[in-house]
PDB file of C-alpha atoms in Angstrom:
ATOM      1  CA  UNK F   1     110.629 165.035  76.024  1.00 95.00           C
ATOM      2  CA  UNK F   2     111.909 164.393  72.462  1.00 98.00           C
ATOM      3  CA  UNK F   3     115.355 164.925  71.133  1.00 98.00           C
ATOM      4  CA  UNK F   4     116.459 164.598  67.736  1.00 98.00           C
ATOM      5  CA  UNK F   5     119.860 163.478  66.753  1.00 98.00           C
ATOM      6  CA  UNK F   6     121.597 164.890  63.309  1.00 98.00           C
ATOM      7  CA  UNK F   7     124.694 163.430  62.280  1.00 97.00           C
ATOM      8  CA  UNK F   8     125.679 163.480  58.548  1.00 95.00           C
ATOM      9  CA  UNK F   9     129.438 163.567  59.487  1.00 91.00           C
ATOM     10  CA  UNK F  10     130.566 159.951  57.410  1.00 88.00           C
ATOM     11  CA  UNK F  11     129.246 158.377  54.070  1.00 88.00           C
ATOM     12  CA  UNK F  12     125.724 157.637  55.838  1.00 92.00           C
ATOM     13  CA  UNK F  13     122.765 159.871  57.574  1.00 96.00           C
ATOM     14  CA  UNK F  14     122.088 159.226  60.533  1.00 97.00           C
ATOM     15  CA  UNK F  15     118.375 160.256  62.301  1.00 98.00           C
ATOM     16  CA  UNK F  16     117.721 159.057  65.642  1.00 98.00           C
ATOM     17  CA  UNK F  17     114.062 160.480  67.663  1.00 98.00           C
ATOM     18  CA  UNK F  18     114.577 160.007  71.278  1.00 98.00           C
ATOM     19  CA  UNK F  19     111.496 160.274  73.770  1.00 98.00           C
ATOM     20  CA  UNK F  20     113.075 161.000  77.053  1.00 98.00           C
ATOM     21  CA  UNK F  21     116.338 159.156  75.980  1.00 97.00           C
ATOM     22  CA  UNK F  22     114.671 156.257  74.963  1.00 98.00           C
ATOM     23  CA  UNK F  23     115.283 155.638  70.939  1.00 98.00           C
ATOM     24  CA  UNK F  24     111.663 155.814  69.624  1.00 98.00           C
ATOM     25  CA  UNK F  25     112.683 155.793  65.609  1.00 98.00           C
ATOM     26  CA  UNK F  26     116.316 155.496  63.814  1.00 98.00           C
ATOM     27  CA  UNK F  27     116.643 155.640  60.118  1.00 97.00           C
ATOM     28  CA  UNK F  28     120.281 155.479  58.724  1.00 96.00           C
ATOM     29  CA  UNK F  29     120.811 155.795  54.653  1.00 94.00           C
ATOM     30  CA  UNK F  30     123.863 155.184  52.743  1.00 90.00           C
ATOM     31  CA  UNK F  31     123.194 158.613  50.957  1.00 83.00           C
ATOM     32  CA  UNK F  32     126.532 158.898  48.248  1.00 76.00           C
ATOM     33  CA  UNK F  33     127.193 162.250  48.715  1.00 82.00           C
ATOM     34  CA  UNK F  34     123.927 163.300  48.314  1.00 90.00           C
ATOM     35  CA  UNK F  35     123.492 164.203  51.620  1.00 91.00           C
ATOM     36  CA  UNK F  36     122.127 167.532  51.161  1.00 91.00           C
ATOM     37  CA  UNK F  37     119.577 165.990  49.341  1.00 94.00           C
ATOM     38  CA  UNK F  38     118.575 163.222  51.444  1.00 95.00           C
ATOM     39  CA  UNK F  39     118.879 164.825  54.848  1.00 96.00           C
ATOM     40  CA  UNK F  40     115.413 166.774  55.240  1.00 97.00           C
ATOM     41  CA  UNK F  41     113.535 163.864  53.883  1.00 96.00           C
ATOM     42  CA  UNK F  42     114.900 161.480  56.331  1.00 97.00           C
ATOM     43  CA  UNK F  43     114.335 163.809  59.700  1.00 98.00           C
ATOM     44  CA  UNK F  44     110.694 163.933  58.115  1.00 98.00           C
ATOM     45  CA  UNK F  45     110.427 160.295  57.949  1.00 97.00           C
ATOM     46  CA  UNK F  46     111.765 159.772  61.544  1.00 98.00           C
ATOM     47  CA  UNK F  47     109.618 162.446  62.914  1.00 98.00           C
ATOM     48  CA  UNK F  48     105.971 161.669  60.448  1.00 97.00           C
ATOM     49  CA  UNK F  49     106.542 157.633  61.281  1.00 97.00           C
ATOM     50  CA  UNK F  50     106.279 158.461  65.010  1.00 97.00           C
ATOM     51  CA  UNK F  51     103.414 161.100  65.122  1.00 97.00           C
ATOM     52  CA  UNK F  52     105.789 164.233  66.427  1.00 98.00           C
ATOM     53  CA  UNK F  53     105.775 167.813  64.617  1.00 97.00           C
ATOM     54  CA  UNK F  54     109.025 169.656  64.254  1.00 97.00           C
ATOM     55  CA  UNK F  55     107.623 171.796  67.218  1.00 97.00           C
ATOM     56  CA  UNK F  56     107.525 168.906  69.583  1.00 98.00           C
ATOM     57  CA  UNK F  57     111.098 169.209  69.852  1.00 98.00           C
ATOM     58  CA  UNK F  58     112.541 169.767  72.928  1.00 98.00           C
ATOM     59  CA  UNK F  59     116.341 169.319  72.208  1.00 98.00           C
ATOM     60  CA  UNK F  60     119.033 168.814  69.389  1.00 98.00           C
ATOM     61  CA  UNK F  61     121.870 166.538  69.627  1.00 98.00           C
ATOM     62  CA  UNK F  62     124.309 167.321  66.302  1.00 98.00           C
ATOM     63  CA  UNK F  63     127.189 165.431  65.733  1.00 97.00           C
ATOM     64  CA  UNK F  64     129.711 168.303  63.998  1.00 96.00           C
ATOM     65  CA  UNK F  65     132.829 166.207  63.284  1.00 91.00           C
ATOM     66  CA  UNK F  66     134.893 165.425  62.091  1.00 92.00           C
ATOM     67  CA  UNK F  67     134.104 164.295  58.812  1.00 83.00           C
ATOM     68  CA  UNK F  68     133.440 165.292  55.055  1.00 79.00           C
ATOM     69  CA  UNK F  69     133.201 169.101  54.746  1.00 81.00           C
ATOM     70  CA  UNK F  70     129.594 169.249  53.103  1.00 85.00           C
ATOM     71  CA  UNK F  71     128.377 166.691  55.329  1.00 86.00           C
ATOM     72  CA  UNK F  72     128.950 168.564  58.714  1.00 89.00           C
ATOM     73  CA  UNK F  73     127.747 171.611  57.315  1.00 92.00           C
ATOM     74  CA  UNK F  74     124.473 170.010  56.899  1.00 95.00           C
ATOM     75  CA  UNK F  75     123.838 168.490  60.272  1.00 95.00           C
ATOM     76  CA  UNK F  76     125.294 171.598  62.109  1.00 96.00           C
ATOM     77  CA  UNK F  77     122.888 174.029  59.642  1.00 96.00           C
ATOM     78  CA  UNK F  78     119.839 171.635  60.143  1.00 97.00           C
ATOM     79  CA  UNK F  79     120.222 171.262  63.987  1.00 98.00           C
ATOM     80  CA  UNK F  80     121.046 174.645  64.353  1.00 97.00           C
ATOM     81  CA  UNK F  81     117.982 176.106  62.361  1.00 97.00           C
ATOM     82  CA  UNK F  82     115.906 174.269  64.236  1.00 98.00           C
ATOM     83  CA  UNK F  83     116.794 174.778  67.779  1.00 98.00           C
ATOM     84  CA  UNK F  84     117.157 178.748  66.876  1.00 98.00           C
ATOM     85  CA  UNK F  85     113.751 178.706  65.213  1.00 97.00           C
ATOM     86  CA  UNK F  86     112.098 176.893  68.085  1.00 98.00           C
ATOM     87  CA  UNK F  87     113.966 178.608  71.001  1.00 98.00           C
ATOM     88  CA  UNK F  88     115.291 174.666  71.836  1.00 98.00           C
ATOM     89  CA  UNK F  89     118.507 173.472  73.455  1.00 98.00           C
ATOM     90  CA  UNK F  90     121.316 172.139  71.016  1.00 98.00           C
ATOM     91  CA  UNK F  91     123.903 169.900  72.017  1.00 98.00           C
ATOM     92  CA  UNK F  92     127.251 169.364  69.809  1.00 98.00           C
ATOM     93  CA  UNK F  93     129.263 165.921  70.201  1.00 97.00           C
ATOM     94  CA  UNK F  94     132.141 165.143  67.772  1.00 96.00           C
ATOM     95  CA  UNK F  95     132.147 161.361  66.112  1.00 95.00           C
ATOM     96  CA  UNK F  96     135.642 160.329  67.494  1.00 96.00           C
ATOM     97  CA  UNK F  97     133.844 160.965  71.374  1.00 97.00           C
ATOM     98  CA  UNK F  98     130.998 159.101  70.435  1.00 97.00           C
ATOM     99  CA  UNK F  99     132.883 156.139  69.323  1.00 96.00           C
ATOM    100  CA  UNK F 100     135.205 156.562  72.769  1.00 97.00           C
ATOM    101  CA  UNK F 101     131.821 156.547  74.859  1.00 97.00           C
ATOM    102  CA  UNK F 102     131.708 152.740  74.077  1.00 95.00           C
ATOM    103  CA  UNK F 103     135.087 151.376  74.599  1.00 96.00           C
ATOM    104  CA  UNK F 104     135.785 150.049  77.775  1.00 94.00           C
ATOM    105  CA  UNK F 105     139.520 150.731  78.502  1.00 94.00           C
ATOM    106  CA  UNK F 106     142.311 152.867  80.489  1.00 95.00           C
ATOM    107  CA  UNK F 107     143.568 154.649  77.377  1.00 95.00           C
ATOM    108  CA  UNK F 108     141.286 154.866  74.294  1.00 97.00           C
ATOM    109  CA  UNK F 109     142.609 155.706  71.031  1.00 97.00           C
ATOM    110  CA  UNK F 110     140.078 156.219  67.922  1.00 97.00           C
ATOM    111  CA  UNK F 111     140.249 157.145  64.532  1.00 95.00           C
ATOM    112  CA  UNK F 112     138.169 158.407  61.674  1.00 91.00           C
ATOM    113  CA  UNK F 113     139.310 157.161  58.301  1.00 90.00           C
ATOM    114  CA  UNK F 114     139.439 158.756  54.682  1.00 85.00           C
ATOM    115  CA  UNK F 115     141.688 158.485  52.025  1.00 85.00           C
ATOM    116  CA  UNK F 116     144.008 160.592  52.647  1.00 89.00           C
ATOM    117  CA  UNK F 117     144.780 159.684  56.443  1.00 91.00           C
ATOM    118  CA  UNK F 118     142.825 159.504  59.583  1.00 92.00           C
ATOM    119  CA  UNK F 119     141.396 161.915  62.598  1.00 93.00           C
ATOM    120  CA  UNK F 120     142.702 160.670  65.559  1.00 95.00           C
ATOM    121  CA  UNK F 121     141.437 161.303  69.088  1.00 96.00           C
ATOM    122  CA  UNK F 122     143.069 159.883  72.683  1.00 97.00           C
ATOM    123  CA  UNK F 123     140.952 159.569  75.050  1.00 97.00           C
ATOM    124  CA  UNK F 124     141.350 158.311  79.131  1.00 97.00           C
ATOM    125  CA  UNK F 125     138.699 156.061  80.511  1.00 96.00           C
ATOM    126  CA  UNK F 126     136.002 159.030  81.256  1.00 95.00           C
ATOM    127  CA  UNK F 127     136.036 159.750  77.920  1.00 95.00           C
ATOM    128  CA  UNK F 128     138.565 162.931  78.370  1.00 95.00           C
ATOM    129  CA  UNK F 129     140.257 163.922  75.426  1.00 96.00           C
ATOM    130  CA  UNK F 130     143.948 163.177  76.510  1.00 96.00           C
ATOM    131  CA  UNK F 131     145.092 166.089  73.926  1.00 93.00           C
ATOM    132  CA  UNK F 132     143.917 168.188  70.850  1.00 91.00           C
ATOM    133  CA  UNK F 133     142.414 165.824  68.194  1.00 92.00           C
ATOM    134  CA  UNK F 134     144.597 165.026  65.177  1.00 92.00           C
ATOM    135  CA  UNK F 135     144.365 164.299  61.666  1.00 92.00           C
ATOM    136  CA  UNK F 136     147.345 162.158  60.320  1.00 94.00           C
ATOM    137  CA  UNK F 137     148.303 161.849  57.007  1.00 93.00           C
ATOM    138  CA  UNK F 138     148.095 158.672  55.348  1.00 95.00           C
ATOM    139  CA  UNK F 139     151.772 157.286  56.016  1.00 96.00           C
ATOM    140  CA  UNK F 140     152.342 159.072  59.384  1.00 96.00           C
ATOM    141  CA  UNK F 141     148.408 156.974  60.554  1.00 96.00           C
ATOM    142  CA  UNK F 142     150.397 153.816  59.259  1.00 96.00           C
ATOM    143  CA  UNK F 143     152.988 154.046  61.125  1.00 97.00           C
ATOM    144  CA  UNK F 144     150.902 155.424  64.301  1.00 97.00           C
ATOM    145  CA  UNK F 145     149.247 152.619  64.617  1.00 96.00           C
ATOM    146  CA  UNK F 146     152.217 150.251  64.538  1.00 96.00           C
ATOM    147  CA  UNK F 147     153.546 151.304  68.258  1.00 96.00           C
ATOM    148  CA  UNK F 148     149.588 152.125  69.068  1.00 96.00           C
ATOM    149  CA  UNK F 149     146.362 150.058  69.501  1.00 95.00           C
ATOM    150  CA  UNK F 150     143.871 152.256  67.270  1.00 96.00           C
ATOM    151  CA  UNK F 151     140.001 151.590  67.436  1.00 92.00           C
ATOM    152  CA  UNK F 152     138.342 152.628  64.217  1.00 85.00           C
ATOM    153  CA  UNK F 153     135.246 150.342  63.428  1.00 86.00           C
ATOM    154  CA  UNK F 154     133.224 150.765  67.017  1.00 91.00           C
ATOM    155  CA  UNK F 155     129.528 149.359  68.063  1.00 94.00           C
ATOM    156  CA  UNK F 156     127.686 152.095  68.908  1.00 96.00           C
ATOM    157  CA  UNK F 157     124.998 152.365  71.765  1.00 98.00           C
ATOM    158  CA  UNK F 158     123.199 155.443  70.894  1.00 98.00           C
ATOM    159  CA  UNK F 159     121.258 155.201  74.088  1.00 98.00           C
ATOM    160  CA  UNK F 160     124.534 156.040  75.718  1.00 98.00           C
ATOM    161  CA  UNK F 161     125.470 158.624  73.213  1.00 98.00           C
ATOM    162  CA  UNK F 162     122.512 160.340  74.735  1.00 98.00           C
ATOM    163  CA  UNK F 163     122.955 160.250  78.384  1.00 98.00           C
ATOM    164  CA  UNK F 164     126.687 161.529  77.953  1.00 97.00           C
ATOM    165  CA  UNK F 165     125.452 164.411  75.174  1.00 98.00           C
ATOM    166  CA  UNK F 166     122.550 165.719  77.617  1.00 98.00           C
ATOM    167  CA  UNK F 167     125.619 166.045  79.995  1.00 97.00           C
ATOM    168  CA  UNK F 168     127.153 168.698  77.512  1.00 97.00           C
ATOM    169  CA  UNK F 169     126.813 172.342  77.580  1.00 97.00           C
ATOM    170  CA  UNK F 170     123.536 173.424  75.694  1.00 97.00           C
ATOM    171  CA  UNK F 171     125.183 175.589  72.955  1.00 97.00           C
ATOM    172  CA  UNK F 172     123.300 178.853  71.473  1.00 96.00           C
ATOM    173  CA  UNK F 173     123.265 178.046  67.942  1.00 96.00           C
ATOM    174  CA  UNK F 174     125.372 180.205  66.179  1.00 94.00           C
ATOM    175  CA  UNK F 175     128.388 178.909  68.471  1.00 94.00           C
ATOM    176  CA  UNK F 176     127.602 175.067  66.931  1.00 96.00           C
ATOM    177  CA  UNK F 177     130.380 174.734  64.896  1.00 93.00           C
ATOM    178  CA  UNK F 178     131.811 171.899  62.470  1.00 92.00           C
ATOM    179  CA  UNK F 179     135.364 170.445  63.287  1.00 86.00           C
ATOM    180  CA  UNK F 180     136.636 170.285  59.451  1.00 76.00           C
ATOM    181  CA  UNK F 181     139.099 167.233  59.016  1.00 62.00           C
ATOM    182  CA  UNK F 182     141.363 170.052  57.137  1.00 57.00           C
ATOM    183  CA  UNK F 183     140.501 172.533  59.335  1.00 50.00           C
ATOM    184  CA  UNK F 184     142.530 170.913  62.166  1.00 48.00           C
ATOM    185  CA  UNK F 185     145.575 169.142  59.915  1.00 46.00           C
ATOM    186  CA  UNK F 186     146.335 173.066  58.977  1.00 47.00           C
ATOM    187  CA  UNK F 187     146.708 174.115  62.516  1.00 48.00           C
ATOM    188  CA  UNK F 188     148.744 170.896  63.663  1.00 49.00           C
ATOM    189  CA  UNK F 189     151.566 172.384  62.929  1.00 47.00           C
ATOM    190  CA  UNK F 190     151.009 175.663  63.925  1.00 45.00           C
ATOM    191  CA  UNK F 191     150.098 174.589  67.849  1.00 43.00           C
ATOM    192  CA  UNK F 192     153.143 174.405  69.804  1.00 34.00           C
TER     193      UNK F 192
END
């Protein structure tokens, strides 16, 4: 059974070919914001290097968030094109999960960085979300992190980021969805 993995959420692509949740090819690129650009070429190259057509595809695994607007857009559109034009399961996992997945603690705090502030996530040691995801603006993050222990810069099994995504709800694919960084520090106010 192969699976490929889409995630274009940060400043690299990221194209991982599973056969039966073993990692059979993974090509990341640094793409500067050319990710629209770069993305097709790369799932080719993962898929042509290992001798398996697009229709060999059994399942998706997108990663829709949170991260650069473009860049989500074009994993979610790619991962759901595909399953929907193949009749294939996709899966949806958000990057601050992923990075909670390998963390070994009670209470896991994680964060996803840009210039402006960060996306932060709480998580308990199942990987629960403890509450609704936040972004932070630059000088609120600061001073989050100086009465909490944030984890931002994570190594990633993506073995493991399998197992738990095949756990997940197969999604139809118009329901896939990106979680927009802005998207979410418009509402934090609004949620009470």
């Amino acid at each position: 059974m192969y699976t490929l993995f889409i995630d274009t959420h940060d400043k690299n692509v990221l194209i991982i070919l599973y056969k039966d949740g073993k990692i059979v090819r993974k090509e990341e690129i640094v793409s500067a914001n050319k990710h629209s650009e770069v993305t097709m070429p790369v799932i080719d190259k993962v898929l042509s290097g290992s001798n398996v057509m697009v229709n060999n595809l059994d399942n998706i695994i997108v990663v829709n968030g949170p991260g650069s607007f473009t860049g989500e857009r074009i994993a979610v559109t790619i991962g759901k094109t595909i399953a929907y034009c193949l009749s294939i399961p996709i899966r949806a996992i958000d990057s601050l999960t992923i990075s909670a997945l390998n963390i070994e603690a009670e209470k896991k705090i994680v964060s996803l960085e840009d210039r402006n502030g960060a996306y932060v996530g709480e998580f308990d040691s199942a990987n629960k979300p403890l509450n609704d995801f936040r972004y932070l603006s630059k000088t609120v993050y600061e001073e989050y992190k100086q009465s909490n222990e944030v984890i931002n810069n994570v190594e990633i099994d993506y073995e493991l980021v399998y197992e738990y995504a095949m756990k997940l709800n197969v999604l139809n694919p118009h329901e896939v969805k990106p979680l927009y960084i802005k998207g979410i520090s418009a509402l934090d106010g609004k949620k009470s």
